[in-house]
Amino acid sequence: MRIVVLGLPGAGKGTQASRIAEKLDIPHLSTGDMLRAAVQSRTCIDKKAKAVMERGELVPDQLVVAAVIERIARSDARRGFVLDGFPRTIAQAEAFDDLLHTRGLELDHAIELQVDEQILLTRVMARAREARERGEQVRADDNHETLRIRLDAYKKQTAPLIDYYRSKDILKSIDGLQPIDTVTENVFRVIRRTMLKGCRGDQRAHE
Ligand code: AP5
């Protein structure tokens, strides 16, 4: 199964993507985590990415697309994957669709977690506080000022993906304001429905 999870910064993409990955036994690919790891390990992309991420803006498309292409070529992604934070622009989505098509593949779901903007600052500041309490590094972009820029980037560059995936008939919108477990149940309800349809389709094809 190949899934992308979309939503505003702090909507719960990482939380839900990791649960989907665990349950379906497919890798969870977060471009945010990949970029943060690259910055930490001081790879060649770190200089370009670090300042951009700290400002709350989007890293250039070609850099992220190249990282995703390299990652999904690995053997553990053969059975599928759940992408969190990618694609984030129409250009990324089109480049990714082209790549999948060349392999005879397509996305099964684009799951959008819908939340009110007002809740996001509370969530992001809670995550920063919890990281501090655990003695972990706080994300450089988890603060009031940068969240505003991340929200702006989402509205201008990422929100058009909702219509993009709706037009491909794979968009599923889910209320991300519910408690975490309820959101997960609703996500799996959507996934199961498609799996059942697929099974019925297979059965019919064999009749
Ligand atoms: P990225 O790491 O993707 O950050 P983001 O989109 O801003 O999202 P977050 O990780 O903040 O939130 P989330 O939606 O995953 O929510 P989470 O589950 O963590 O990107 C960071 C930066 O990297 C970007 O700004 C950009 O610079 C760069 N980048 C990444 N991908 C890129 C791309 N494709 N192209 C270009 N640049 C890219 O939850 C947040 C908190 O809320 C947690 O504490 C969680 O416990 C809590 N929570 C979750 N769900 C609920 C719930 N239902 N109820 C209550 N609390 C909840």
Coordinates of C-alpha atoms and ligand atoms in Angstrom, one line a residue:
M1 CA 0.0 0.0 0.0
R2 CA 1.3 3.5 -0.9
I3 CA 0.0 6.3 1.2
V4 CA 0.7 10.0 1.6
V5 CA -0.4 11.9 4.7
L6 CA -1.2 15.6 4.3
G7 CA -2.0 18.3 6.8
L8 CA -1.0 21.6 8.4
P9 CA 2.2 21.7 10.6
G10 CA 1.3 19.9 13.8
A11 CA -1.9 18.3 12.3
G12 CA -0.7 14.8 13.4
K13 CA 0.9 13.5 10.2
G14 CA 3.9 12.0 12.0
T15 CA 1.8 10.5 14.8
Q16 CA -0.6 8.8 12.4
A17 CA 1.9 7.9 9.7
S18 CA 4.0 5.9 12.3
R19 CA 0.9 4.0 13.4
I20 CA -0.1 3.2 9.8
A21 CA 3.5 2.0 9.1
E22 CA 3.6 -0.2 12.1
K23 CA 0.2 -1.8 11.5
L24 CA 0.8 -2.4 7.7
D25 CA 4.5 -3.3 8.2
I26 CA 5.7 -0.7 5.7
P27 CA 8.3 2.0 6.2
H28 CA 7.3 5.4 7.5
L29 CA 9.1 8.0 5.4
S30 CA 9.1 11.5 6.9
T31 CA 10.9 14.1 4.8
G32 CA 11.1 16.3 7.8
D33 CA 12.9 13.6 9.8
M34 CA 15.1 12.8 6.8
L35 CA 16.2 16.4 6.4
R36 CA 16.7 16.9 10.2
A37 CA 18.9 13.7 10.2
A38 CA 20.9 15.1 7.2
V39 CA 21.4 18.4 9.1
Q40 CA 22.5 16.5 12.2
S41 CA 25.0 14.3 10.3
R42 CA 26.3 17.3 8.3
T43 CA 25.9 15.8 4.9
C44 CA 26.3 17.9 1.8
I45 CA 22.6 18.9 1.8
D46 CA 22.8 20.2 5.4
K47 CA 24.0 23.7 4.6
K48 CA 21.2 24.3 2.1
A49 CA 18.5 22.7 4.2
K50 CA 19.3 24.0 7.7
A51 CA 18.7 27.7 7.3
V52 CA 15.6 27.1 5.2
M53 CA 14.1 24.8 7.8
E54 CA 14.9 27.1 10.6
R55 CA 13.1 29.9 8.8
G56 CA 10.0 27.7 8.4
E57 CA 10.2 27.7 4.6
L58 CA 10.3 24.8 2.2
V59 CA 13.5 23.2 1.1
P60 CA 14.0 23.2 -2.8
D61 CA 11.9 20.6 -4.6
Q62 CA 14.7 18.8 -6.4
L63 CA 16.6 18.2 -3.2
V64 CA 13.6 16.6 -1.4
V65 CA 12.5 14.6 -4.5
A66 CA 16.0 13.2 -4.9
A67 CA 16.0 12.1 -1.3
V68 CA 12.6 10.4 -1.6
I69 CA 13.5 8.6 -4.8
E70 CA 16.7 7.3 -3.2
R71 CA 14.7 6.1 -0.1
I72 CA 11.9 4.3 -1.9
A73 CA 14.3 2.5 -4.1
R74 CA 15.4 0.5 -1.0
S75 CA 14.1 -3.1 -0.7
D76 CA 12.0 -2.4 2.4
A77 CA 9.8 0.0 0.4
R78 CA 8.9 -2.6 -2.2
R79 CA 5.7 -3.6 -0.4
G80 CA 4.7 0.0 0.0
F81 CA 5.3 3.0 2.3
V82 CA 3.6 5.8 4.1
L83 CA 5.0 9.3 3.3
D84 CA 4.6 12.1 5.8
G85 CA 5.4 15.6 4.8
F86 CA 5.9 14.7 1.1
P87 CA 4.8 15.8 -1.4
R88 CA 4.5 19.5 -0.3
T89 CA 4.2 21.2 -3.7
I90 CA 2.5 20.4 -7.0
A91 CA 5.9 20.1 -8.6
Q92 CA 6.9 17.4 -6.0
A93 CA 3.6 15.6 -6.5
E94 CA 4.0 15.5 -10.3
A95 CA 7.6 14.4 -10.1
F96 CA 6.6 11.6 -7.7
D97 CA 3.6 10.5 -9.8
D98 CA 5.9 10.3 -12.9
L99 CA 8.4 8.2 -10.9
L100 CA 5.7 5.8 -9.8
H101 CA 4.2 5.6 -13.3
T102 CA 7.6 4.6 -14.7
R103 CA 7.5 1.7 -12.3
G104 CA 3.9 0.8 -13.1
L105 CA 2.8 2.0 -9.7
E106 CA 0.4 4.5 -8.2
L107 CA -0.7 6.0 -4.9
D108 CA -3.5 4.3 -3.1
H109 CA -4.4 7.1 -0.6
A110 CA -3.8 10.7 0.1
I111 CA -5.0 11.1 3.7
E112 CA -5.7 14.7 4.8
L113 CA -5.8 15.4 8.5
Q114 CA -8.1 18.4 9.0
V115 CA -7.5 20.7 12.0
D116 CA -8.2 24.2 13.1
E117 CA -5.2 26.5 12.9
Q118 CA -5.7 27.7 16.5
I119 CA -4.9 24.3 18.0
L120 CA -1.5 24.0 16.2
L121 CA 0.4 26.4 18.4
T122 CA -0.7 24.6 21.5
R123 CA 0.4 21.2 20.0
V124 CA 3.7 22.4 18.8
M125 CA 4.6 24.2 22.0
A126 CA 3.6 21.1 24.0
R127 CA 5.9 19.0 21.9
A128 CA 8.7 21.5 22.5
R129 CA 8.1 21.5 26.2
E130 CA 8.0 17.7 26.4
A131 CA 11.3 17.5 24.4
R132 CA 12.9 19.9 26.9
E133 CA 11.6 17.9 29.8
R134 CA 13.1 14.7 28.4
G135 CA 16.4 16.5 27.9
E136 CA 16.1 16.2 24.1
Q137 CA 16.8 18.8 21.5
V138 CA 13.8 21.1 20.7
R139 CA 13.1 21.5 17.0
A140 CA 14.4 24.8 15.8
D141 CA 11.1 25.5 14.0
D142 CA 8.9 24.7 17.0
N143 CA 8.2 28.3 18.1
H144 CA 5.5 30.9 17.6
E145 CA 7.2 33.0 14.9
T146 CA 8.4 30.1 12.7
L147 CA 5.1 28.3 13.0
R148 CA 3.4 31.3 11.4
I149 CA 5.8 31.0 8.5
R150 CA 5.2 27.2 8.2
L151 CA 1.5 27.8 8.1
D152 CA 1.9 30.4 5.4
A153 CA 4.1 28.0 3.4
Y154 CA 1.4 25.3 3.7
K155 CA -1.4 27.6 2.5
K156 CA 0.5 28.9 -0.5
Q157 CA 2.5 25.9 -1.6
T158 CA 0.9 22.7 -0.1
A159 CA -2.8 23.4 0.1
P160 CA -3.2 23.1 -3.7
L161 CA -2.4 19.4 -3.3
I162 CA -5.8 18.8 -1.7
D163 CA -7.5 19.5 -5.1
Y164 CA -4.7 17.7 -7.0
Y165 CA -5.4 14.4 -5.1
R166 CA -9.2 15.0 -5.1
S167 CA -9.1 15.2 -8.9
K168 CA -7.3 11.8 -8.9
D169 CA -10.1 10.4 -6.6
I170 CA -7.7 9.2 -3.9
L171 CA -8.2 12.0 -1.3
K172 CA -9.7 11.0 2.1
S173 CA -10.2 13.9 4.6
I174 CA -10.3 13.0 8.3
D175 CA -11.0 15.1 11.4
G176 CA -7.6 15.5 13.0
L177 CA -9.1 17.3 16.0
Q178 CA -10.3 14.1 17.6
P179 CA -8.2 12.3 20.2
I180 CA -5.2 10.5 18.6
D181 CA -6.7 7.0 18.9
T182 CA -10.0 8.1 17.3
V183 CA -8.1 9.6 14.4
T184 CA -6.2 6.4 14.0
E185 CA -9.5 4.4 14.0
N186 CA -10.9 6.7 11.3
V187 CA -7.8 6.4 9.2
F188 CA -7.9 2.6 9.3
R189 CA -11.6 2.6 8.5
V190 CA -10.8 4.4 5.3
I191 CA -7.8 2.1 4.5
R192 CA -9.8 -1.1 5.2
R193 CA -12.7 0.0 3.0
T194 CA -10.3 0.3 0.0
M195 CA -8.6 -3.0 0.9
L196 CA -12.1 -4.7 0.9
K197 CA -13.0 -3.1 -2.4
G198 CA -9.7 -4.4 -3.8
C199 CA -10.4 -7.9 -2.6
R200 CA -13.9 -7.8 -4.1
G201 CA -12.4 -6.6 -7.4
D202 CA -9.9 -9.4 -7.4
Q203 CA -12.6 -11.9 -6.6
R204 CA -14.8 -10.6 -9.5
A205 CA -11.7 -10.8 -11.8
H206 CA -11.4 -14.5 -11.0
E207 CA -15.1 -15.3 -11.4
Ligands
AP5_1 P1 8.0 18.4 9.0 O1 8.9 17.7 9.9 O2 7.2 17.6 7.9 O3 7.1 19.3 9.8 P2 5.5 19.8 9.7 O4 4.8 19.5 8.5 O5 5.6 21.2 10.1 O6 4.8 18.9 10.7 P3 5.1 18.5 12.2 O7 6.2 17.5 12.2 O8 5.3 19.8 13.0 O9 3.7 18.0 12.6 P4 2.9 16.7 12.2 O10 1.7 17.1 11.4 O11 3.8 15.6 11.8 O12 2.3 16.4 13.7 P5 2.8 15.4 14.8 O13 2.3 14.1 14.6 O14 4.3 15.6 15.0 O15 8.8 19.5 8.1 C1 9.7 20.4 8.8 C2 10.4 21.2 7.8 O16 11.2 20.4 6.9 C3 9.5 22.0 6.8 O17 9.1 23.3 7.4 C4 10.4 22.2 5.6 O18 11.4 23.2 5.8 C5 11.2 20.9 5.6 N1 10.5 19.9 4.7 C6 10.0 18.7 5.1 N2 9.4 18.1 4.1 C7 9.6 18.9 3.0 C8 9.2 18.8 1.6 N3 8.5 17.7 1.2 N4 9.5 19.8 0.8 C9 10.2 20.9 1.2 N5 10.6 21.0 2.5 C10 10.3 20.0 3.4 O19 2.0 16.0 16.1 C11 2.4 17.3 16.6 C12 2.1 17.3 18.1 O20 0.7 17.1 18.3 C13 2.8 16.1 18.8 O21 3.2 16.5 20.1 C14 1.6 15.0 18.9 O22 1.8 14.2 20.0 C15 0.4 15.9 19.0 N6 -0.8 15.4 18.4 C16 -0.8 14.7 17.2 N7 -2.1 14.3 17.0 C17 -2.9 14.8 18.0 C18 -4.3 14.7 18.3 N8 -5.2 14.1 17.5 N9 -4.7 15.3 19.4 C19 -3.8 15.9 20.3 N10 -2.5 16.0 20.1 C20 -2.0 15.5 18.9

